Amino acid sequence: MKILITGGAGFIGSHVVRLFATKYPHYKIVNLDKLTYAGNLKNLTDVENLPNYKFIKGDICDADFIQNLFVHEQFNAVIHLAAESHVDRSISNPLEFVMTNVIGTVNLLNSSRYQFQVAETVFQKFYHVSTDEVYGSLGATGLFTETTAYDPHSPYSASKASSDHLVRAYHDTYQLPIVISNCSNNYGPFHFPEKLIPLAIHNIKNNKPIPVYGKGENIRDWLFVEDHARAIDLLFHQATSGSTYNIGGHNEWQNIEVINLLCDIMDQKLGRAVGHSRQLINFVKDRAGHDMRYAIDATKLQKELGWTPSVQFAEGLELTVDWYLNNEIWLNDVTSGGYQHYYEEQYVKR
Ligand code: NAD
Ligand code: TYD
């Protein structure tokens, strides 16, 4: 089986590539990534020399390039993670999100359809990795289920919702075998430090202010990234065509609670006085259209496939803090932009 994984140099994609390339040595894994600011081949140094792994630099928005790649590689399946993923950037530059998340997804769907209907190789699955943000915002109670109506509020979530609809339309119209999963907020190693948890870790480490939007009362349902990768593995192999699954941690926290926890863990690890890092908390102007609460009901995935999160939040946060403290070079590289030269060094000159 030859699997195209898009966005494999990003945060979640790198964990999915690692899991598939190491767990399934008989699969061929092709990682296609444009290496935007969020893509980093240093996330994959431990797998880059595996014989069943290959990296290709490319843009999913380039339809001709994608079609040629499919013709040349004859993929049997796609796991699609490539996306613009940061809500704040989507507010500043919505069109980039439409281009990558909507048009890029349609390009992949078109070539997958060709592979499914015309090519001789068997095309087994188009797995689309999506987000719980498509469901909009919850009040104080209730959970998102697979039948919750879509109600996106940010350009990011609207672009992901569009892509979900298109993936489903290719199943209903062309019988393309698809699976969609909608996951809650991930955290863990290799998370780009523009998102809440890695940004806070970076700023606490450097004694810089921690920006908390509004009153910090917004709630997110946090899942350790390796648990997400495990769920993708299960669903890729076992979910029936046309199905949708929610993935989430049953792990709701207000943003301010997460920040307080991180401050306390890091004070202890860095030998700082109790309460030192909480003084860095800086309440700033709220995000426009800021969704109040996300929370996932993952009962379907649990009942049908036996998946539950394996990493508790306290343990996962500590693991994550340790990883960032032990990987200073990675963190300094991505905050200085130095990592963007790695591709040239590793792949062009060889
Ligand atoms: P990320 O921003 O860390 O990584 C995205 C990757 O896609 C990067 O490597 C980037 O270089 C690549 N990419 C961007 N545009 C591209 C293009 N035009 N062509 C090829 N590659 C391109 O994102 P992430 O947090 O790892 O998210 C991965 C997927 O999971 C996204 O689809 C996102 O919507 C979804 N998701 C994320 C979360 C989360 O908490 N991070 C939760 C649920 C779902
Ligand atoms: P983020 O990590 O950007 O993920 P998402 O917006 O996809 O949920 O943000 C998580 C929460 O943290 C969200 O409610 C916005 C908030 N937030 C801050 O308070 N400060 C920050 O600097 C960032 C990046 C996010």
Short mmCIF file of N, CA and C in Angstrom, two decimals, residues 228-319:
data_model
loop_
_atom_site.label_atom_id
_atom_site.label_comp_id
_atom_site.label_asym_id
_atom_site.label_seq_id
_atom_site.Cartn_x
_atom_site.Cartn_y
_atom_site.Cartn_z
N HIS A 228 -4.37 11.40 19.01
CA HIS A 228 -5.02 11.72 17.73
C HIS A 228 -4.45 10.82 16.62
N ALA A 229 -3.14 10.70 16.59
CA ALA A 229 -2.51 9.86 15.55
C ALA A 229 -2.99 8.41 15.67
N ARG A 230 -3.15 7.93 16.90
CA ARG A 230 -3.64 6.55 17.10
C ARG A 230 -5.06 6.41 16.57
N ALA A 231 -5.88 7.43 16.80
CA ALA A 231 -7.27 7.39 16.32
C ALA A 231 -7.29 7.38 14.78
N ILE A 232 -6.41 8.18 14.17
CA ILE A 232 -6.35 8.21 12.70
C ILE A 232 -5.95 6.83 12.16
N ASP A 233 -5.00 6.20 12.83
CA ASP A 233 -4.56 4.86 12.43
C ASP A 233 -5.74 3.88 12.47
N LEU A 234 -6.49 3.89 13.57
CA LEU A 234 -7.65 2.99 13.71
C LEU A 234 -8.69 3.27 12.63
N LEU A 235 -9.01 4.54 12.45
CA LEU A 235 -10.07 4.90 11.50
C LEU A 235 -9.63 4.65 10.06
N PHE A 236 -8.37 4.92 9.77
CA PHE A 236 -7.87 4.68 8.41
C PHE A 236 -8.07 3.21 8.04
N HIS A 237 -7.81 2.33 9.00
CA HIS A 237 -7.88 0.91 8.70
C HIS A 237 -9.28 0.32 8.85
N GLN A 238 -10.10 0.91 9.74
CA GLN A 238 -11.35 0.21 10.08
C GLN A 238 -12.64 0.95 9.75
N ALA A 239 -12.60 2.26 9.55
CA ALA A 239 -13.86 2.99 9.32
C ALA A 239 -14.41 2.66 7.94
N THR A 240 -15.73 2.58 7.85
CA THR A 240 -16.33 2.28 6.55
C THR A 240 -16.41 3.55 5.70
N SER A 241 -16.47 3.35 4.40
CA SER A 241 -16.47 4.50 3.49
C SER A 241 -17.70 5.37 3.72
N GLY A 242 -17.46 6.67 3.73
CA GLY A 242 -18.56 7.64 3.90
C GLY A 242 -18.78 8.02 5.36
N SER A 243 -18.01 7.44 6.27
CA SER A 243 -18.29 7.70 7.69
C SER A 243 -17.53 8.90 8.24
N THR A 244 -18.09 9.42 9.33
CA THR A 244 -17.52 10.57 10.02
C THR A 244 -17.39 10.23 11.50
N TYR A 245 -16.28 10.62 12.10
CA TYR A 245 -16.06 10.36 13.53
C TYR A 245 -15.54 11.60 14.23
N ASN A 246 -16.02 11.83 15.44
CA ASN A 246 -15.44 12.85 16.30
C ASN A 246 -14.33 12.23 17.15
N ILE A 247 -13.27 13.01 17.37
CA ILE A 247 -12.16 12.56 18.22
C ILE A 247 -11.92 13.65 19.26
N GLY A 248 -11.91 13.27 20.53
CA GLY A 248 -11.69 14.31 21.55
C GLY A 248 -11.29 13.70 22.88
N GLY A 249 -10.84 14.58 23.75
CA GLY A 249 -10.20 14.12 24.97
C GLY A 249 -11.08 14.03 26.20
N HIS A 250 -12.37 14.42 26.14
CA HIS A 250 -13.17 14.57 27.38
C HIS A 250 -12.35 15.34 28.40
N ASN A 251 -11.78 16.43 27.95
CA ASN A 251 -10.75 17.10 28.75
C ASN A 251 -10.86 18.62 28.57
N GLU A 252 -11.92 19.18 29.18
CA GLU A 252 -12.21 20.61 28.97
C GLU A 252 -11.52 21.46 30.02
N TRP A 253 -10.88 22.52 29.53
CA TRP A 253 -10.23 23.47 30.44
C TRP A 253 -10.43 24.89 29.91
N GLN A 254 -10.62 25.82 30.85
CA GLN A 254 -10.57 27.23 30.47
C GLN A 254 -9.13 27.56 30.12
N ASN A 255 -8.93 28.51 29.18
CA ASN A 255 -7.56 28.87 28.80
C ASN A 255 -6.73 29.31 30.00
N ILE A 256 -7.34 30.07 30.89
CA ILE A 256 -6.57 30.59 32.03
C ILE A 256 -6.14 29.45 32.97
N GLU A 257 -6.97 28.42 33.04
CA GLU A 257 -6.59 27.26 33.86
C GLU A 257 -5.37 26.55 33.25
N VAL A 258 -5.38 26.44 31.91
CA VAL A 258 -4.25 25.79 31.22
C VAL A 258 -2.97 26.59 31.48
N ILE A 259 -3.09 27.91 31.36
CA ILE A 259 -1.91 28.77 31.55
C ILE A 259 -1.40 28.67 32.99
N ASN A 260 -2.31 28.69 33.94
CA ASN A 260 -1.89 28.57 35.35
C ASN A 260 -1.16 27.25 35.59
N LEU A 261 -1.71 26.18 35.02
CA LEU A 261 -1.06 24.86 35.18
C LEU A 261 0.36 24.89 34.60
N LEU A 262 0.46 25.46 33.39
CA LEU A 262 1.79 25.52 32.74
C LEU A 262 2.77 26.35 33.56
N CYS A 263 2.29 27.48 34.09
CA CYS A 263 3.17 28.34 34.91
C CYS A 263 3.70 27.55 36.11
N ASP A 264 2.79 26.80 36.75
CA ASP A 264 3.19 26.09 37.97
C ASP A 264 4.16 24.95 37.65
N ILE A 265 3.86 24.20 36.57
CA ILE A 265 4.76 23.10 36.17
C ILE A 265 6.15 23.68 35.86
N MET A 266 6.17 24.80 35.15
CA MET A 266 7.47 25.33 34.70
C MET A 266 8.24 25.99 35.83
N ASP A 267 7.52 26.63 36.76
CA ASP A 267 8.22 27.19 37.93
C ASP A 267 8.97 26.07 38.66
N GLN A 268 8.27 24.95 38.80
CA GLN A 268 8.88 23.82 39.51
C GLN A 268 10.09 23.27 38.73
N LYS A 269 9.91 23.12 37.41
CA LYS A 269 11.00 22.53 36.60
C LYS A 269 12.18 23.48 36.44
N LEU A 270 11.91 24.78 36.44
CA LEU A 270 12.99 25.75 36.22
C LEU A 270 13.56 26.27 37.55
N GLY A 271 13.06 25.72 38.65
CA GLY A 271 13.57 26.12 39.96
C GLY A 271 13.23 27.56 40.31
N ARG A 272 12.07 28.02 39.81
CA ARG A 272 11.65 29.38 40.12
C ARG A 272 10.74 29.38 41.34
N ALA A 273 10.59 30.55 41.97
CA ALA A 273 9.72 30.66 43.15
C ALA A 273 8.28 30.36 42.76
N VAL A 274 7.53 29.76 43.69
CA VAL A 274 6.12 29.47 43.43
C VAL A 274 5.40 30.78 43.07
N GLY A 275 4.64 30.77 41.96
CA GLY A 275 3.88 31.97 41.57
C GLY A 275 4.63 32.91 40.65
N HIS A 276 5.93 32.67 40.44
CA HIS A 276 6.74 33.58 39.61
C HIS A 276 6.14 33.77 38.21
N SER A 277 5.88 32.64 37.53
CA SER A 277 5.49 32.75 36.10
C SER A 277 4.06 33.26 35.92
N ARG A 278 3.21 33.06 36.93
CA ARG A 278 1.83 33.58 36.80
C ARG A 278 1.84 35.10 36.64
N GLN A 279 2.91 35.74 37.11
CA GLN A 279 3.00 37.20 36.97
C GLN A 279 3.18 37.62 35.50
N LEU A 280 3.54 36.64 34.64
CA LEU A 280 3.73 36.97 33.22
C LEU A 280 2.40 37.04 32.46
N ILE A 281 1.33 36.56 33.11
CA ILE A 281 0.03 36.52 32.41
C ILE A 281 -0.43 37.93 32.07
N ASN A 282 -0.80 38.09 30.79
CA ASN A 282 -1.14 39.41 30.29
C ASN A 282 -2.47 39.31 29.52
N PHE A 283 -3.56 39.80 30.13
CA PHE A 283 -4.86 39.74 29.46
C PHE A 283 -4.87 40.78 28.34
N VAL A 284 -5.15 40.32 27.12
CA VAL A 284 -5.10 41.22 25.96
C VAL A 284 -6.46 41.22 25.27
N LYS A 285 -6.59 42.09 24.26
CA LYS A 285 -7.84 42.23 23.49
C LYS A 285 -8.30 40.86 22.98
N ASP A 286 -9.60 40.62 23.04
CA ASP A 286 -10.12 39.32 22.64
C ASP A 286 -10.00 39.12 21.12
N ARG A 287 -9.92 37.86 20.73
CA ARG A 287 -9.93 37.49 19.30
C ARG A 287 -11.31 37.81 18.73
N ALA A 288 -11.36 38.32 17.49
CA ALA A 288 -12.65 38.58 16.84
C ALA A 288 -13.38 37.25 16.61
N GLY A 289 -14.67 37.22 16.91
CA GLY A 289 -15.47 36.01 16.68
C GLY A 289 -15.01 34.82 17.50
N HIS A 290 -14.44 35.08 18.66
CA HIS A 290 -13.82 34.03 19.47
C HIS A 290 -14.85 33.01 19.98
N ASP A 291 -14.75 31.76 19.53
CA ASP A 291 -15.67 30.72 19.98
C ASP A 291 -15.49 30.48 21.48
N MET A 292 -16.61 30.38 22.20
CA MET A 292 -16.54 30.28 23.66
C MET A 292 -16.09 28.89 24.13
N ARG A 293 -16.75 27.88 23.59
CA ARG A 293 -16.45 26.54 24.16
C ARG A 293 -16.53 25.47 23.06
N TYR A 294 -15.53 24.59 23.06
CA TYR A 294 -15.55 23.39 22.21
C TYR A 294 -15.51 22.17 23.14
N ALA A 295 -16.32 21.17 22.85
CA ALA A 295 -16.25 19.93 23.62
C ALA A 295 -16.81 18.79 22.77
N ILE A 296 -16.07 17.72 22.72
CA ILE A 296 -16.37 16.62 21.79
C ILE A 296 -17.00 15.43 22.51
N ASP A 297 -18.01 14.86 21.87
CA ASP A 297 -18.53 13.57 22.30
C ASP A 297 -17.91 12.52 21.37
N ALA A 298 -16.98 11.74 21.90
CA ALA A 298 -16.27 10.74 21.07
C ALA A 298 -16.82 9.33 21.30
N THR A 299 -18.09 9.26 21.73
CA THR A 299 -18.68 7.95 22.06
C THR A 299 -18.67 6.99 20.86
N LYS A 300 -18.95 7.53 19.67
CA LYS A 300 -19.02 6.65 18.48
C LYS A 300 -17.68 5.93 18.28
N LEU A 301 -16.60 6.71 18.35
CA LEU A 301 -15.26 6.13 18.14
C LEU A 301 -14.92 5.12 19.25
N GLN A 302 -15.33 5.48 20.45
CA GLN A 302 -15.05 4.60 21.59
C GLN A 302 -15.84 3.29 21.48
N LYS A 303 -17.14 3.41 21.17
CA LYS A 303 -18.00 2.20 21.12
C LYS A 303 -17.65 1.31 19.94
N GLU A 304 -17.43 1.94 18.77
CA GLU A 304 -17.23 1.12 17.57
C GLU A 304 -15.81 0.57 17.46
N LEU A 305 -14.83 1.36 17.89
CA LEU A 305 -13.44 0.93 17.66
C LEU A 305 -12.61 0.84 18.93
N GLY A 306 -13.24 1.10 20.07
CA GLY A 306 -12.55 0.90 21.35
C GLY A 306 -11.49 1.95 21.66
N TRP A 307 -11.51 3.10 20.94
CA TRP A 307 -10.49 4.13 21.18
C TRP A 307 -10.84 4.97 22.41
N THR A 308 -9.88 5.17 23.28
CA THR A 308 -10.00 6.19 24.33
C THR A 308 -8.65 6.90 24.42
N PRO A 309 -8.64 8.15 24.91
CA PRO A 309 -7.35 8.82 25.07
C PRO A 309 -6.50 8.06 26.08
N SER A 310 -5.20 7.95 25.81
CA SER A 310 -4.35 7.18 26.74
C SER A 310 -3.53 8.09 27.64
N VAL A 311 -3.42 9.38 27.28
CA VAL A 311 -2.56 10.29 28.06
C VAL A 311 -3.43 11.30 28.79
N GLN A 312 -3.35 11.30 30.11
CA GLN A 312 -4.10 12.27 30.91
C GLN A 312 -3.46 13.65 30.78
N PHE A 313 -4.25 14.71 31.07
CA PHE A 313 -3.78 16.06 30.77
C PHE A 313 -2.53 16.45 31.58
N ALA A 314 -2.55 16.14 32.88
CA ALA A 314 -1.41 16.54 33.73
C ALA A 314 -0.13 15.88 33.21
N GLU A 315 -0.27 14.58 32.88
CA GLU A 315 0.89 13.83 32.36
C GLU A 315 1.32 14.39 31.00
N GLY A 316 0.34 14.66 30.13
CA GLY A 316 0.64 15.15 28.78
C GLY A 316 1.29 16.53 28.81
N LEU A 317 0.80 17.40 29.70
CA LEU A 317 1.39 18.75 29.78
C LEU A 317 2.83 18.66 30.26
N GLU A 318 3.06 17.77 31.25
CA GLU A 318 4.42 17.64 31.77
C GLU A 318 5.36 17.08 30.69
N LEU A 319 4.86 16.07 29.99
CA LEU A 319 5.64 15.51 28.86
C LEU A 319 5.98 16.59 27.84
#
